[in-house]
Amino acid sequence: MNEHLVLTIALPLLGAFLLPIIMRSSLAMGVWIGPVILGYGCWILANLWLHGNEQPFSIAIGGFAPPLGINLYVDAMALLFAFATQLLGLIFWPFRLDQDTPKRQALMLLLVASSTGLALSGDLFNLYVFYELVAVSTFGLIAASSSSAAYVATIRYLILSGIGSVLTLFGIALIYAQTGTLNLAHLAQLAPDQLNNDLGLAAFLAILIGIGVKAELFPVNTWVPEVYATAASRLSAFLAGLVSKLSMLIILRLLLLIFHQPEATQVILILGILGVISGEFAAWRAKDMRRMLAFSSIGQLGVIFIAVALPDERGVLAVLALSLHHMLIKSGLFMLADHWGGSLERLRGIATTSPLAAGLFVLFALSLVGMPPLPGFWAKFTLITELAGQTDPLYMIGLLVFLLATVIEASYLFRVAAKMYQTKPTDIVRSNSPDSGSLSLTTASLFGAGLIAATVMVSPLGDGLQAIAVQAQDVDLYIQTVLQQPLGEGQ
Amino acid sequence: MRNLTGLLFAGGLGFMLLSIAINLDFGTPTMLIGGAIQSNALQKTGATNIVTSVVLGYRGIDTLGELSILFAAAASAGLILGRRHTTAGTQTAGGFVLRHGGSMLFPLLMTIGFYIIFHGHLSPGGGFQGGVILAAAFFLPLLARPGAQLHHGTLSLIEGLAGASFVLIGLIALQQGKAFLQPMLIQDTLGVLLSAGTLPLLYLAVGLKVGAELASLLSHLAQTESDA
Amino acid sequence: MIPGFTLELILYSTALGLVSIGLAGLVLSHHLFRIVLALVIAEAGANLMLVLAGYRWDAVAPILTTLGEQPQMVDPVPQAMVLTAIVIGVGIQALAVSILIRIRQRYHTLDRNEVAELMDAEIAATAGTARDVSQEAPLGERPIPPITDDAVQVRGGRS
């Protein structure tokens, strides 16, 4: 049963290869392939979640025992993110039918497969391969909206992410030259002796910048506003909601397992703080919805980076809570942006014409700002208590910046909300693509319902996340799970 | 000013990394997993070319990911360039020698390409190298006769089926109770064409896929080149 | 050979030099195609570094020729990884070039700053907002000349 987990990666790839061929002969059958594969993936993962025992396990791909071959490492955190990937892939499935449908859906399947791989893989170079696959399929999907601006946004994103992948590759080469292995568990075993030095730090920084491109890390996030403004909203929601979190997950894993230098966490903390400041101020000045969301996403990922820099399992808990919360909220908000489209000015008085959408916006905004009892409050509360408990003055700065950011966030979100509830409706606002308007509103409502459900179940959720965080933080468990046999004996 | 900072940044970064890299042991790698792979690669995968056994066996899923990347790049390029098919009318056709030389090279290139693919587990070479040669075989007529077109339907059929068969070979192993992408049907003979079980089949899939992918990428680029 | 200039220094400097040249080219070039080429150079440097990680003095290529006692061989893993990395690079470069072709057709320029400006104007026109300072990316360094409303119309309408 456990072995079948690999199907969540293999089947989407198979589907992507075959989709263009099948669609040419039968479109009616082809359109069901993607959703069915992703639904099956959700089913596998949910089954594993419900019926599996609590212990993490590792799957050796190709039957080669881990340090030699590639393995998938499956713990609660990986399962959670893999499930979120398949589910969000299903929710944001590109249904639209036109001549590009086969290619677009194939790329989406590749994107989901590689994102699942990012969540599960336990090998450094394999992570790089999946990361590049995420990048390339994303480029195709952004450019598929085929406006000139989308092409420019894509090429700028491609160049930035190319720099990132060169640096990542370089970091991997340094690590391999030093240790002679790529398996994360094996590296975790060797790291205290071999990577706790300048070379390890340089390799980590190179990989951090590389992976940070997708995690919207401060200096390499210039692509964010352009891409989110030109790509289809459903894709932006997937990228902002999920792909950024998966990159964050990789950084967190590397930090927990391999790189224990205090400088590494300091760099992340500083970059996170800068990201919060730059993102929130830019969001405050933004004049259209998508840009505002893009910049605020940079800000919130900065906050998550601050949480990543925290040392113990409470820090991991904060990362998980903030990530999941942001995943829910940002996906919902992007769907609302799809429903409305256009500049913030056009939202004036919209509450009278579409009260549900305006209500959802207020709900999301309240949770984002951290109004109790919504889940956002608990996520932020965890971070604040944890930051306040640190002695290093840098964390104090982090705390102050975080509080300031919350104030700015509240200011621009409620400015928009106030605009919506003004009595004077000017002209009737129509979405850019009227037929997708109702669909995106339905999707947004789905996320709203999820948020309310999370509010109701906040204490069992908190306990669950706590358990996940404790498990994720256990380096010895990771090493023992993956490296059951000593090197050389084979399977 | 910005140029100067850029230069300083790049140079400084390079120098810093150099000062770190120079401390690495050069020429005497630890070979922690490399050595272990060398000693049991033949018995596990049946390939005498150890790089092949790493590419298709130990790191098989990397290769699958890489094929997917090529597929994604070709599909994206198709999405971007495929809307308007303009034949390259402004280019002058090649002369007699060029055209017929191109036609005569076609069978030779095909032979070499397939030879390299099928012997990838025995000698240097393999699916990627052979695939590139196959792509060149198809692309050569396009260069010699600018009006000629590759049939995109056939190409996408080949690339889809080749990719799918790579995954399917992996899934068959899974279905038989082994691990995904585990090599099968290994015979313990050294240097024989059929010694490596499913590995040559995987490499054939890789070769066809790489060939079809590159050919379609190149023909997309060639067909849009002149209407800029 | 000059003392101090060992083979390893030369090889490592080559790898790092390629990366540095590539990065410098990325920062200095204004033509998008040159930027893509700079990326190719930087990637070559990273690949070379990967190959060097597995190099071994007095060793042969990792291909078995006889059963039993084997001569020393270089590490096969980095070679396999480089094969993967090169193919990935080729895919991305081909994609980049195809995007560049389209940009050239739409905007008739490949200058980095001009293209970025045209894009901003088009985004603003699509969203229905006037072009404003918030469109600067956090660390963007785009010079922004004031653009009048009719310029936005003209440029935005070209899609």
Short mmCIF file of N, CA and C in Angstrom, two decimals, chain A residues 11 109 184 188 306 353 382 485:
data_model
loop_
_atom_site.label_atom_id
_atom_site.label_comp_id
_atom_site.label_asym_id
_atom_site.label_seq_id
_atom_site.Cartn_x
_atom_site.Cartn_y
_atom_site.Cartn_z
N LEU A 11 1.50 8.79 -12.05
CA LEU A 11 0.28 8.86 -12.86
C LEU A 11 0.07 10.23 -13.51
N LEU A 109 -0.78 19.06 -15.27
CA LEU A 109 -0.48 17.75 -14.66
C LEU A 109 0.99 17.66 -14.28
N LEU A 184 19.33 13.21 1.63
CA LEU A 184 19.18 14.16 2.73
C LEU A 184 19.48 13.52 4.08
N ALA A 188 22.34 14.54 6.54
CA ALA A 188 22.07 14.94 7.92
C ALA A 188 23.01 14.23 8.87
N ILE A 306 10.55 34.58 8.61
CA ILE A 306 10.92 34.90 9.99
C ILE A 306 10.66 33.69 10.87
N THR A 353 -23.98 45.13 -5.02
CA THR A 353 -24.26 44.27 -6.16
C THR A 353 -23.88 42.82 -5.90
N THR A 382 0.98 32.32 17.75
CA THR A 382 2.10 31.38 17.94
C THR A 382 3.42 32.05 17.61
N GLN A 485 19.44 0.32 6.51
CA GLN A 485 20.58 -0.56 6.36
C GLN A 485 21.86 0.25 6.25
#
